[in-house]
Tab-separated table of C-alpha atoms in Angstrom:
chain	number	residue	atom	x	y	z
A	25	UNK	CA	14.389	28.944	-50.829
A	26	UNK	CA	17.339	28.295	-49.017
A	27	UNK	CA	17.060	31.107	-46.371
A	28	UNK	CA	13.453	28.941	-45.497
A	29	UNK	CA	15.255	25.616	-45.839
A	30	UNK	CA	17.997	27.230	-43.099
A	31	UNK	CA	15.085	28.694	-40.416
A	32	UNK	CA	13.784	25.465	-40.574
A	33	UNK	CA	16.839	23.647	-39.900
A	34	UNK	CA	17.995	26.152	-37.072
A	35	UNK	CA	14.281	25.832	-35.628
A	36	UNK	CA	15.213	21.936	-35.965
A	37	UNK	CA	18.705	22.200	-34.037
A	38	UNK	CA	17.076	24.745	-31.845
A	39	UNK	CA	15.083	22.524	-29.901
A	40	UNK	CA	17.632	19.203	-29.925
A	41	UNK	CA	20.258	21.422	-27.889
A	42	UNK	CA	20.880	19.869	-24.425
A	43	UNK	CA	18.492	21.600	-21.948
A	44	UNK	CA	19.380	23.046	-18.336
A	45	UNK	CA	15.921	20.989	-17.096
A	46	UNK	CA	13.927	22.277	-14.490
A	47	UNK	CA	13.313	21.282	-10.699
A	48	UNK	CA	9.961	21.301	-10.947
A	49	UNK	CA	9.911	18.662	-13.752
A	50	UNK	CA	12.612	16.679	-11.421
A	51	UNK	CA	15.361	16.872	-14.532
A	52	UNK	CA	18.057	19.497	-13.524
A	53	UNK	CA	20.817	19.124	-15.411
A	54	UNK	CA	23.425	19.292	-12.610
A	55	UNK	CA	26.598	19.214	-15.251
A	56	UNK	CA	25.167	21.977	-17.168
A	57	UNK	CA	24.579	23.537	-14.285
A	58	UNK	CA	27.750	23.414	-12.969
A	59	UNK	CA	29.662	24.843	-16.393
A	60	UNK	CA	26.813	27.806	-15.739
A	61	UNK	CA	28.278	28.920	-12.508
A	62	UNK	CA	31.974	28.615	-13.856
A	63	UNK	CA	30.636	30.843	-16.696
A	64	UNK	CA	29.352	33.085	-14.374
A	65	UNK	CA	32.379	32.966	-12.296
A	66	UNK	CA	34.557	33.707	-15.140
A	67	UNK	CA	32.843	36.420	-16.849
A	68	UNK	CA	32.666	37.958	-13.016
A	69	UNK	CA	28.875	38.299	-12.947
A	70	UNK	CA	29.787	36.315	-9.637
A	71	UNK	CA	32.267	37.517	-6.781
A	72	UNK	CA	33.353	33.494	-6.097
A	73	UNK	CA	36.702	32.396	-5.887
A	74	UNK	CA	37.529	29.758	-8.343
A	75	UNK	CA	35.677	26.965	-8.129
A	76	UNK	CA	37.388	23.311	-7.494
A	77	UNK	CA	36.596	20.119	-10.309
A	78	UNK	CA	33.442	18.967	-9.379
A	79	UNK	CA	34.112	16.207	-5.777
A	80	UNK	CA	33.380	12.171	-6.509
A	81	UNK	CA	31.157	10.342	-4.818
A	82	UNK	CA	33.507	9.113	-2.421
A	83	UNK	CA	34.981	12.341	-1.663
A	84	UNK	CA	31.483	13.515	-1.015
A	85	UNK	CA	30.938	10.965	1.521
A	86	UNK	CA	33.911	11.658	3.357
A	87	UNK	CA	33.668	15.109	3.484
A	88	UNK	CA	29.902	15.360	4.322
A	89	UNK	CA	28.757	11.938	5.232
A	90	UNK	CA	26.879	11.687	2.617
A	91	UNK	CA	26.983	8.295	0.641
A	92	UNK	CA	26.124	8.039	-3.004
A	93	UNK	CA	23.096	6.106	-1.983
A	94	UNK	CA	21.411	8.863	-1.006
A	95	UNK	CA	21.311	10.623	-4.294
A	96	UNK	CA	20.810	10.007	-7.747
A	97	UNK	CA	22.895	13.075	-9.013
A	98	UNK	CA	25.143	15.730	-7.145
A	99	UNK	CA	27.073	18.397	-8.589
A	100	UNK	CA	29.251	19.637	-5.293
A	101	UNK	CA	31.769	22.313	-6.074
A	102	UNK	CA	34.412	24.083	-3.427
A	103	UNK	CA	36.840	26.670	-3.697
A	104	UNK	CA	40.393	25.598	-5.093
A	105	UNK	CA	41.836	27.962	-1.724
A	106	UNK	CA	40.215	26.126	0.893
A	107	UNK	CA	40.626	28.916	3.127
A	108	UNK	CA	38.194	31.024	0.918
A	109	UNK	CA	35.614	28.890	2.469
A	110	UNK	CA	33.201	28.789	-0.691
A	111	UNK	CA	31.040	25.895	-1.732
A	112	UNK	CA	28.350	25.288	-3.734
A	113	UNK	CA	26.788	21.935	-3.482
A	114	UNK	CA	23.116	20.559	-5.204
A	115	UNK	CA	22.075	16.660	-4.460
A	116	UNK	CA	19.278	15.328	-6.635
A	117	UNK	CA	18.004	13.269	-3.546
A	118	UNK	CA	17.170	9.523	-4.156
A	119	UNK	CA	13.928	8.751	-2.979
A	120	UNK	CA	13.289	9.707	1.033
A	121	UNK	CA	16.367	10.920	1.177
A	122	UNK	CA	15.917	14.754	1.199
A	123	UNK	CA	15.585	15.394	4.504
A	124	UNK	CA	18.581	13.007	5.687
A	125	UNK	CA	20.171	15.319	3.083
A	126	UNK	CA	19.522	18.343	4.619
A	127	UNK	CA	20.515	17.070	7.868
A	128	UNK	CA	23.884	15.550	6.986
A	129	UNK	CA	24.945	19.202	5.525
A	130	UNK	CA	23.527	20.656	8.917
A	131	UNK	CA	25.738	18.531	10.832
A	132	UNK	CA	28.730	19.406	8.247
A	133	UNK	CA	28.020	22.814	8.392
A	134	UNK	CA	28.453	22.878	12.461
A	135	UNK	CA	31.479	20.764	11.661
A	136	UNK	CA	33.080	23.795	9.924
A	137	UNK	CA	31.876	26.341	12.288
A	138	UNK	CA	33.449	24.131	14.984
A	139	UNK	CA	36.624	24.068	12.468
A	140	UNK	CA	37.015	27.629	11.353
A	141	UNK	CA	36.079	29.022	15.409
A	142	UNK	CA	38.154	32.431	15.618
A	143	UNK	CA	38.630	32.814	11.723
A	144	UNK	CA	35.883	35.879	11.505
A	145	UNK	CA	35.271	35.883	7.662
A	146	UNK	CA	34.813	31.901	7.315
A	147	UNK	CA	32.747	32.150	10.938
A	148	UNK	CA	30.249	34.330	8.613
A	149	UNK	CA	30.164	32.630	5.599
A	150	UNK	CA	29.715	29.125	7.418
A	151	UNK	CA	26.769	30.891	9.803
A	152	UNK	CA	24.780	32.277	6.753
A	153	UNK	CA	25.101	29.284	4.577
A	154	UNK	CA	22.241	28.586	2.690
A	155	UNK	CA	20.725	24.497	3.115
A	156	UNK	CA	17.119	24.354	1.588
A	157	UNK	CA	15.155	21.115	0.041
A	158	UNK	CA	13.098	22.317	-2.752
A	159	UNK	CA	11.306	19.165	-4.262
A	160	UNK	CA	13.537	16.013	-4.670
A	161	UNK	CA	16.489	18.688	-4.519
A	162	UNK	CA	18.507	19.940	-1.856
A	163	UNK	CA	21.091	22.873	-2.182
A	164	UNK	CA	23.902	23.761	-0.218
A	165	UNK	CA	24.974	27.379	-0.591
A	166	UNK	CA	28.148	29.070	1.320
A	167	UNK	CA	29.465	31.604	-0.845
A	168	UNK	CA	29.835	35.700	-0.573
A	169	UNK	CA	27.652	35.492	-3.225
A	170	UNK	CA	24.495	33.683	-1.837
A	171	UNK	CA	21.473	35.727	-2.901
A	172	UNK	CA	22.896	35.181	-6.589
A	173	UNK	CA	23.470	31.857	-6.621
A	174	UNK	CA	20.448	31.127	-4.914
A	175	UNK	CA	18.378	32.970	-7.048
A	176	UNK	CA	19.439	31.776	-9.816
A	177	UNK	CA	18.631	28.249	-8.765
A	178	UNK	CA	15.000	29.851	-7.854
A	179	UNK	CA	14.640	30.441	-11.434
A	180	UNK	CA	15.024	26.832	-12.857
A	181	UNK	CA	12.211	26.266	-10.326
């Protein structure tokens, strides 16, 4: 009797753990998402330099001209050595706001090409970045490991 009584309760427990959300169903969990790439990062599934503290609002705007406005949620992450170049950013665009999004990290991603000119292994990192609006989401991806990180975002889709 009290193995049943215990399935039920972890059945119970099961289903009240916080979720990661999906895109699709507009409710990614960007904090939980966040601790998932550090866990990924740490157990080296993922070739990324450390990853920064999560940026504020206002340190979002300054660095990409992006004003908290424009999003309901953003989880934007950056290498602690800057000169690694890595950064991982995802904006849960307010309404109509995607595509000024996407072209506020255009124009910050031509910023850092402009900044980095002559430093060969930023130069490449910067060039293949990764900016893509999938539903009332937009991702910013500049990191060695791309295709990962990017595919893994695919799959909460």
């Amino acid at each position: 009797m009290k193995k049943i009584a215990w399935i039920c309760l972890m059945l119970l427990c099961w289903g009240c753990a916080p979720s990661m959300g999906t895109i699709t169903e507009d409710s990614l969990n960007l904090e939980m998402l966040s601790d998932t790439f550090d866990e990924k990062i740490a157990n080296q599934e993922w070739q990324i330099n450390v990853l920064g503290e999560p940026l504020s609002p206002s340190q979002i705007e300054v660095i990409y001209g992006i004003s908290e406005t424009q999003y309901e949620a953003a989880m934007v992450r950056r290498s602690v050595v800057e000169a690694a170049g890595e950064e991982i950013a995802v904006f849960h665009a307010a309404e109509g706001q995607g595509d000024q999004i996407v072209e506020q990290l255009g124009l910050y991603q031509n910023e850092r090409l402009t900044q980095n000119e002559g430093l060969p292994y930023q130069q490449g990192l910067i060039q293949n970045a990764h900016i893509r609006k999938i539903g009332n989401y937009v991702v910013f991806v500049c990191s060695q490991e791309q295709a990962n990180v990017i595919q893994y975002i695919n799959s909460l889709a």
